[in-house]
mmCIF file with all atom_site columns, C-alpha atoms in Angstrom:
data_model
loop_
_atom_site.group_PDB
_atom_site.id
_atom_site.type_symbol
_atom_site.label_atom_id
_atom_site.label_alt_id
_atom_site.label_comp_id
_atom_site.label_asym_id
_atom_site.label_entity_id
_atom_site.label_seq_id
_atom_site.pdbx_PDB_ins_code
_atom_site.Cartn_x
_atom_site.Cartn_y
_atom_site.Cartn_z
_atom_site.occupancy
_atom_site.B_iso_or_equiv
_atom_site.pdbx_formal_charge
_atom_site.auth_seq_id
_atom_site.auth_comp_id
_atom_site.auth_asym_id
_atom_site.auth_atom_id
_atom_site.pdbx_PDB_model_num
ATOM 1   C CA . MET A 1 1   ? 0.095  -0.176 0.140   1.00 53.00 ? 219 MET A CA 1
ATOM 2   C CA . ASN A 1 2   ? 2.723  2.377  0.804   1.00 52.00 ? 220 ASN A CA 1
ATOM 3   C CA . LYS A 1 3   ? 4.315  1.760  -2.438  1.00 53.00 ? 221 LYS A CA 1
ATOM 4   C CA . ALA A 1 4   ? 1.348  2.198  -3.887  1.00 44.00 ? 222 ALA A CA 1
ATOM 5   C CA . LEU A 1 5   ? 1.047  5.664  -2.772  1.00 38.00 ? 223 LEU A CA 1
ATOM 6   C CA . ALA A 1 6   ? 4.388  6.702  -3.148  1.00 41.00 ? 224 ALA A CA 1
ATOM 7   C CA . ALA A 1 7   ? 3.956  6.272  -6.292  1.00 42.00 ? 225 ALA A CA 1
ATOM 8   C CA . LEU A 1 8   ? 0.986  8.276  -7.197  1.00 39.00 ? 226 LEU A CA 1
ATOM 9   C CA . MET A 1 9   ? 2.707  10.881 -4.769  1.00 43.00 ? 227 MET A CA 1
ATOM 10  C CA . PHE A 1 10  ? 5.339  11.164 -7.419  1.00 44.00 ? 228 PHE A CA 1
ATOM 11  C CA . VAL A 1 11  ? 3.121  11.011 -10.378 1.00 41.00 ? 229 VAL A CA 1
ATOM 12  C CA . ALA A 1 12  ? 1.247  13.845 -9.219  1.00 44.00 ? 230 ALA A CA 1
ATOM 13  C CA . PHE A 1 13  ? 4.080  15.879 -8.265  1.00 45.00 ? 231 PHE A CA 1
ATOM 14  C CA . SER A 1 14  ? 6.128  15.010 -11.635 1.00 43.00 ? 232 SER A CA 1
ATOM 15  C CA . VAL A 1 15  ? 2.584  16.280 -14.334 1.00 41.00 ? 233 VAL A CA 1
ATOM 16  C CA . PRO A 1 16  ? 3.145  19.532 -13.272 1.00 45.00 ? 234 PRO A CA 1
ATOM 17  C CA . ALA A 1 17  ? 7.186  19.889 -13.966 1.00 45.00 ? 235 ALA A CA 1
ATOM 18  C CA . MET A 1 18  ? 6.372  18.005 -17.048 1.00 45.00 ? 236 MET A CA 1
ATOM 19  C CA . ALA A 1 19  ? 3.695  20.085 -17.660 1.00 47.00 ? 237 ALA A CA 1
ATOM 20  C CA . GLN A 1 20  ? 6.699  23.105 -18.341 1.00 75.00 ? 238 GLN A CA 1
ATOM 21  C CA . MET A 1 21  ? 8.781  21.173 -20.681 1.00 93.00 ? 239 MET A CA 1
ATOM 22  C CA . THR A 1 22  ? 6.690  23.164 -23.197 1.00 96.00 ? 240 THR A CA 1
ATOM 23  C CA . PRO A 1 23  ? 6.807  26.282 -24.330 1.00 97.00 ? 241 PRO A CA 1
ATOM 24  C CA . VAL A 1 24  ? 3.498  26.958 -24.513 1.00 97.00 ? 242 VAL A CA 1
ATOM 25  C CA . GLY A 1 25  ? 3.085  30.344 -22.251 1.00 97.00 ? 243 GLY A CA 1
ATOM 26  C CA . LEU A 1 26  ? 3.910  33.609 -21.198 1.00 98.00 ? 244 LEU A CA 1
ATOM 27  C CA . TRP A 1 27  ? 7.619  34.685 -22.070 1.00 98.00 ? 245 TRP A CA 1
ATOM 28  C CA . LYS A 1 28  ? 9.761  37.638 -20.915 1.00 98.00 ? 246 LYS A CA 1
ATOM 29  C CA . SER A 1 29  ? 11.734 38.311 -24.057 1.00 96.00 ? 247 SER A CA 1
ATOM 30  C CA . LEU A 1 30  ? 15.363 39.929 -22.652 1.00 92.00 ? 248 LEU A CA 1
ATOM 31  C CA . ASP A 1 31  ? 17.682 42.154 -24.493 1.00 87.00 ? 249 ASP A CA 1
ATOM 32  C CA . GLU A 1 32  ? 20.956 39.937 -24.892 1.00 83.00 ? 250 GLU A CA 1
ATOM 33  C CA . LYS A 1 33  ? 23.068 43.304 -24.508 1.00 85.00 ? 251 LYS A CA 1
ATOM 34  C CA . THR A 1 34  ? 21.747 44.700 -21.377 1.00 89.00 ? 252 THR A CA 1
ATOM 35  C CA . GLY A 1 35  ? 19.487 42.317 -19.990 1.00 89.00 ? 253 GLY A CA 1
ATOM 36  C CA . ALA A 1 36  ? 16.586 44.715 -19.916 1.00 93.00 ? 254 ALA A CA 1
ATOM 37  C CA . PRO A 1 37  ? 13.366 42.877 -20.785 1.00 96.00 ? 255 PRO A CA 1
ATOM 38  C CA . LYS A 1 38  ? 12.014 43.733 -24.507 1.00 95.00 ? 256 LYS A CA 1
ATOM 39  C CA . SER A 1 39  ? 8.326  42.349 -24.153 1.00 97.00 ? 257 SER A CA 1
ATOM 40  C CA . GLU A 1 40  ? 5.710  39.835 -23.170 1.00 98.00 ? 258 GLU A CA 1
ATOM 41  C CA . VAL A 1 41  ? 5.464  37.115 -25.868 1.00 98.00 ? 259 VAL A CA 1
ATOM 42  C CA . ARG A 1 42  ? 2.819  34.322 -25.663 1.00 98.00 ? 260 ARG A CA 1
ATOM 43  C CA . ILE A 1 43  ? 3.194  30.964 -27.136 1.00 98.00 ? 261 ILE A CA 1
ATOM 44  C CA . SER A 1 44  ? 0.249  29.130 -27.743 1.00 98.00 ? 262 SER A CA 1
ATOM 45  C CA . ASP A 1 45  ? -0.297 25.755 -29.573 1.00 98.00 ? 263 ASP A CA 1
ATOM 46  C CA . GLN A 1 46  ? -3.104 25.154 -31.838 1.00 96.00 ? 264 GLN A CA 1
ATOM 47  C CA . GLY A 1 47  ? -3.472 21.621 -33.297 1.00 96.00 ? 265 GLY A CA 1
ATOM 48  C CA . GLY A 1 48  ? 0.293  20.506 -32.314 1.00 96.00 ? 266 GLY A CA 1
ATOM 49  C CA . VAL A 1 49  ? 1.604  23.956 -34.072 1.00 98.00 ? 267 VAL A CA 1
ATOM 50  C CA . LEU A 1 50  ? 2.733  26.618 -32.185 1.00 98.00 ? 268 LEU A CA 1
ATOM 51  C CA . THR A 1 51  ? 2.750  30.390 -32.474 1.00 98.00 ? 269 THR A CA 1
ATOM 52  C CA . GLY A 1 52  ? 3.858  33.345 -30.504 1.00 98.00 ? 270 GLY A CA 1
ATOM 53  C CA . LYS A 1 53  ? 2.390  36.685 -30.767 1.00 98.00 ? 271 LYS A CA 1
ATOM 54  C CA . VAL A 1 54  ? 3.667  40.173 -28.495 1.00 98.00 ? 272 VAL A CA 1
ATOM 55  C CA . GLU A 1 55  ? 1.307  40.782 -25.713 1.00 97.00 ? 273 GLU A CA 1
ATOM 56  C CA . ARG A 1 56  ? 3.206  43.640 -23.941 1.00 96.00 ? 274 ARG A CA 1
ATOM 57  C CA . LEU A 1 57  ? 6.465  45.655 -24.707 1.00 97.00 ? 275 LEU A CA 1
ATOM 58  C CA . LEU A 1 58  ? 9.053  46.367 -22.288 1.00 96.00 ? 276 LEU A CA 1
ATOM 59  C CA . ARG A 1 59  ? 11.522 48.730 -23.022 1.00 92.00 ? 277 ARG A CA 1
ATOM 60  C CA . GLU A 1 60  ? 11.235 52.072 -21.040 1.00 91.00 ? 278 GLU A CA 1
ATOM 61  C CA . GLY A 1 61  ? 9.790  54.214 -24.025 1.00 92.00 ? 279 GLY A CA 1
ATOM 62  C CA . ALA A 1 62  ? 8.388  52.027 -26.348 1.00 93.00 ? 280 ALA A CA 1
ATOM 63  C CA . ASP A 1 63  ? 5.481  53.393 -28.089 1.00 94.00 ? 281 ASP A CA 1
ATOM 64  C CA . PRO A 1 64  ? 2.947  50.583 -27.310 1.00 90.00 ? 282 PRO A CA 1
ATOM 65  C CA . HIS A 1 65  ? 0.782  51.809 -30.546 1.00 95.00 ? 283 HIS A CA 1
ATOM 66  C CA . ALA A 1 66  ? 3.856  51.415 -32.188 1.00 96.00 ? 284 ALA A CA 1
ATOM 67  C CA . VAL A 1 67  ? 4.071  49.268 -35.891 1.00 97.00 ? 285 VAL A CA 1
ATOM 68  C CA . CYS A 1 68  ? 5.912  46.953 -37.799 1.00 97.00 ? 286 CYS A CA 1
ATOM 69  C CA . ASP A 1 69  ? 7.243  49.335 -40.119 1.00 96.00 ? 287 ASP A CA 1
ATOM 70  C CA . LYS A 1 70  ? 10.077 46.884 -40.976 1.00 97.00 ? 288 LYS A CA 1
ATOM 71  C CA . CYS A 1 71  ? 7.648  43.913 -42.054 1.00 96.00 ? 289 CYS A CA 1
ATOM 72  C CA . THR A 1 72  ? 7.681  43.177 -45.332 1.00 94.00 ? 290 THR A CA 1
ATOM 73  C CA . ASP A 1 73  ? 5.158  40.560 -45.874 1.00 96.00 ? 291 ASP A CA 1
ATOM 74  C CA . ASP A 1 74  ? 1.384  40.537 -44.451 1.00 97.00 ? 292 ASP A CA 1
ATOM 75  C CA . ARG A 1 75  ? 2.343  42.108 -40.515 1.00 97.00 ? 293 ARG A CA 1
ATOM 76  C CA . LYS A 1 76  ? 3.243  44.975 -42.838 1.00 97.00 ? 294 LYS A CA 1
ATOM 77  C CA . ASN A 1 77  ? 2.305  47.920 -40.274 1.00 97.00 ? 295 ASN A CA 1
ATOM 78  C CA . ALA A 1 78  ? 0.411  45.877 -37.762 1.00 97.00 ? 296 ALA A CA 1
ATOM 79  C CA . PRO A 1 79  ? 0.259  46.939 -34.482 1.00 98.00 ? 297 PRO A CA 1
ATOM 80  C CA . MET A 1 80  ? 3.788  45.299 -32.810 1.00 97.00 ? 298 MET A CA 1
ATOM 81  C CA . VAL A 1 81  ? 1.017  44.776 -29.693 1.00 97.00 ? 299 VAL A CA 1
ATOM 82  C CA . GLY A 1 82  ? -0.410 41.671 -30.634 1.00 97.00 ? 300 GLY A CA 1
ATOM 83  C CA . LEU A 1 83  ? 2.288  41.209 -33.677 1.00 98.00 ? 301 LEU A CA 1
ATOM 84  C CA . GLU A 1 84  ? 2.092  37.216 -34.737 1.00 98.00 ? 302 GLU A CA 1
ATOM 85  C CA . ILE A 1 85  ? 6.331  36.732 -34.062 1.00 98.00 ? 303 ILE A CA 1
ATOM 86  C CA . ILE A 1 86  ? 6.666  32.885 -34.221 1.00 98.00 ? 304 ILE A CA 1
ATOM 87  C CA . ARG A 1 87  ? 5.253  30.770 -36.703 1.00 98.00 ? 305 ARG A CA 1
ATOM 88  C CA . GLY A 1 88  ? 5.062  27.300 -37.680 1.00 98.00 ? 306 GLY A CA 1
ATOM 89  C CA . ALA A 1 89  ? 6.889  25.279 -35.003 1.00 98.00 ? 307 ALA A CA 1
ATOM 90  C CA . LYS A 1 90  ? 6.070  21.762 -34.417 1.00 98.00 ? 308 LYS A CA 1
ATOM 91  C CA . GLN A 1 91  ? 7.717  19.294 -31.930 1.00 97.00 ? 309 GLN A CA 1
ATOM 92  C CA . ALA A 1 92  ? 10.537 17.068 -33.042 1.00 97.00 ? 310 ALA A CA 1
ATOM 93  C CA . GLU A 1 93  ? 9.711  13.756 -32.222 1.00 95.00 ? 311 GLU A CA 1
ATOM 94  C CA . GLY A 1 94  ? 10.533 12.902 -29.405 1.00 93.00 ? 312 GLY A CA 1
ATOM 95  C CA . LYS A 1 95  ? 12.588 15.429 -28.481 1.00 95.00 ? 313 LYS A CA 1
ATOM 96  C CA . THR A 1 96  ? 11.791 19.011 -25.955 1.00 95.00 ? 314 THR A CA 1
ATOM 97  C CA . VAL A 1 97  ? 12.484 21.052 -29.171 1.00 97.00 ? 315 VAL A CA 1
ATOM 98  C CA . TRP A 1 98  ? 10.065 22.507 -31.520 1.00 98.00 ? 316 TRP A CA 1
ATOM 99  C CA . GLU A 1 99  ? 11.143 23.177 -35.601 1.00 97.00 ? 317 GLU A CA 1
ATOM 100 C CA . ASP A 1 100 ? 10.320 23.796 -38.570 1.00 94.00 ? 318 ASP A CA 1
ATOM 101 C CA . GLY A 1 101 ? 9.086  27.460 -37.533 1.00 97.00 ? 319 GLY A CA 1
ATOM 102 C CA . LYS A 1 102 ? 9.527  30.288 -38.322 1.00 98.00 ? 320 LYS A CA 1
ATOM 103 C CA . ILE A 1 103 ? 10.647 33.903 -36.179 1.00 98.00 ? 321 ILE A CA 1
ATOM 104 C CA . LEU A 1 104 ? 9.913  37.686 -36.904 1.00 97.00 ? 322 LEU A CA 1
ATOM 105 C CA . ASP A 1 105 ? 12.538 40.430 -35.551 1.00 95.00 ? 323 ASP A CA 1
ATOM 106 C CA . PRO A 1 106 ? 9.753  42.759 -35.938 1.00 93.00 ? 324 PRO A CA 1
ATOM 107 C CA . GLU A 1 107 ? 13.418 45.608 -34.836 1.00 91.00 ? 325 GLU A CA 1
ATOM 108 C CA . ASN A 1 108 ? 14.493 45.058 -38.467 1.00 94.00 ? 326 ASN A CA 1
ATOM 109 C CA . GLY A 1 109 ? 12.258 43.321 -40.389 1.00 95.00 ? 327 GLY A CA 1
ATOM 110 C CA . LYS A 1 110 ? 13.524 39.255 -41.305 1.00 95.00 ? 328 LYS A CA 1
ATOM 111 C CA . THR A 1 111 ? 12.206 35.907 -40.868 1.00 97.00 ? 329 THR A CA 1
ATOM 112 C CA . TYR A 1 112 ? 14.670 33.442 -39.525 1.00 97.00 ? 330 TYR A CA 1
ATOM 113 C CA . THR A 1 113 ? 14.136 29.167 -39.099 1.00 98.00 ? 331 THR A CA 1
ATOM 114 C CA . LEU A 1 114 ? 13.457 28.814 -35.211 1.00 98.00 ? 332 LEU A CA 1
ATOM 115 C CA . ARG A 1 115 ? 14.459 26.291 -33.034 1.00 97.00 ? 333 ARG A CA 1
ATOM 116 C CA . LEU A 1 116 ? 12.961 25.774 -29.388 1.00 98.00 ? 334 LEU A CA 1
ATOM 117 C CA . THR A 1 117 ? 14.210 24.361 -26.432 1.00 98.00 ? 335 THR A CA 1
ATOM 118 C CA . PRO A 1 118 ? 12.550 24.729 -22.564 1.00 98.00 ? 336 PRO A CA 1
ATOM 119 C CA . VAL A 1 119 ? 16.143 24.830 -20.242 1.00 97.00 ? 337 VAL A CA 1
ATOM 120 C CA . GLU A 1 120 ? 15.894 24.745 -16.566 1.00 96.00 ? 338 GLU A CA 1
ATOM 121 C CA . GLY A 1 121 ? 12.527 22.539 -15.792 1.00 96.00 ? 339 GLY A CA 1
ATOM 122 C CA . GLY A 1 122 ? 10.770 24.952 -18.365 1.00 96.00 ? 340 GLY A CA 1
ATOM 123 C CA . LYS A 1 123 ? 11.603 28.351 -16.113 1.00 97.00 ? 341 LYS A CA 1
ATOM 124 C CA . LYS A 1 124 ? 13.376 29.247 -19.321 1.00 97.00 ? 342 LYS A CA 1
ATOM 125 C CA . LEU A 1 125 ? 13.737 28.963 -23.243 1.00 97.00 ? 343 LEU A CA 1
ATOM 126 C CA . GLU A 1 126 ? 15.869 28.999 -25.654 1.00 97.00 ? 344 GLU A CA 1
ATOM 127 C CA . VAL A 1 127 ? 14.856 31.231 -28.816 1.00 97.00 ? 345 VAL A CA 1
ATOM 128 C CA . ARG A 1 128 ? 17.454 30.511 -31.687 1.00 96.00 ? 346 ARG A CA 1
ATOM 129 C CA . GLY A 1 129 ? 17.052 32.308 -34.942 1.00 96.00 ? 347 GLY A CA 1
ATOM 130 C CA . SER A 1 130 ? 19.309 31.703 -37.720 1.00 96.00 ? 348 SER A CA 1
ATOM 131 C CA . ILE A 1 131 ? 19.773 31.506 -41.509 1.00 93.00 ? 349 ILE A CA 1
ATOM 132 C CA . GLY A 1 132 ? 22.260 28.645 -43.243 1.00 88.00 ? 350 GLY A CA 1
ATOM 133 C CA . PRO A 1 133 ? 25.017 28.489 -40.658 1.00 89.00 ? 351 PRO A CA 1
ATOM 134 C CA . PHE A 1 134 ? 24.584 31.259 -39.037 1.00 92.00 ? 352 PHE A CA 1
ATOM 135 C CA . GLY A 1 135 ? 22.270 32.831 -35.993 1.00 92.00 ? 353 GLY A CA 1
ATOM 136 C CA . ARG A 1 136 ? 21.618 33.586 -32.541 1.00 92.00 ? 354 ARG A CA 1
ATOM 137 C CA . THR A 1 137 ? 20.189 31.964 -29.309 1.00 93.00 ? 355 THR A CA 1
ATOM 138 C CA . GLN A 1 138 ? 18.163 34.620 -27.006 1.00 94.00 ? 356 GLN A CA 1
ATOM 139 C CA . THR A 1 139 ? 17.321 33.470 -23.618 1.00 95.00 ? 357 THR A CA 1
ATOM 140 C CA . TRP A 1 140 ? 13.496 33.840 -22.234 1.00 97.00 ? 358 TRP A CA 1
ATOM 141 C CA . VAL A 1 141 ? 12.052 33.741 -19.159 1.00 97.00 ? 359 VAL A CA 1
ATOM 142 C CA . ARG A 1 142 ? 8.652  32.410 -18.350 1.00 98.00 ? 360 ARG A CA 1
ATOM 143 C CA . VAL A 1 143 ? 6.169  34.812 -16.741 1.00 97.00 ? 361 VAL A CA 1
ATOM 144 C CA . GLN A 1 144 ? 3.169  31.757 -16.327 1.00 79.00 ? 362 GLN A CA 1
#
């Protein structure tokens, strides 16, 4: 009986931790040079495909009514708040990595190949944008 109870307790406490090993949720993006918060991005799962939208601008002096004037696709002149910056990421089979999507850098209007990797038990998210072998990785912090 004690073994069954212990097993049940283990499952009960490990399920919430496992649920966090996903990019789904609200994240704070940080400036890699200064460490200052840039924005909050909400990543959602829609049928196994992830999308991410800017929910709030956090930079000091950021214009809440700013638009993506450097975007060149359907997001051209779309408001920054609500802007979809992540599209099409899917979980790699058998891994806690999401790939095959695209991420938009609204500061330059460029779109990059995307790789999302939850780390530190899902408290942080490594966000890698690349073109071919060149790219950069940001670490985002989970808000919720």
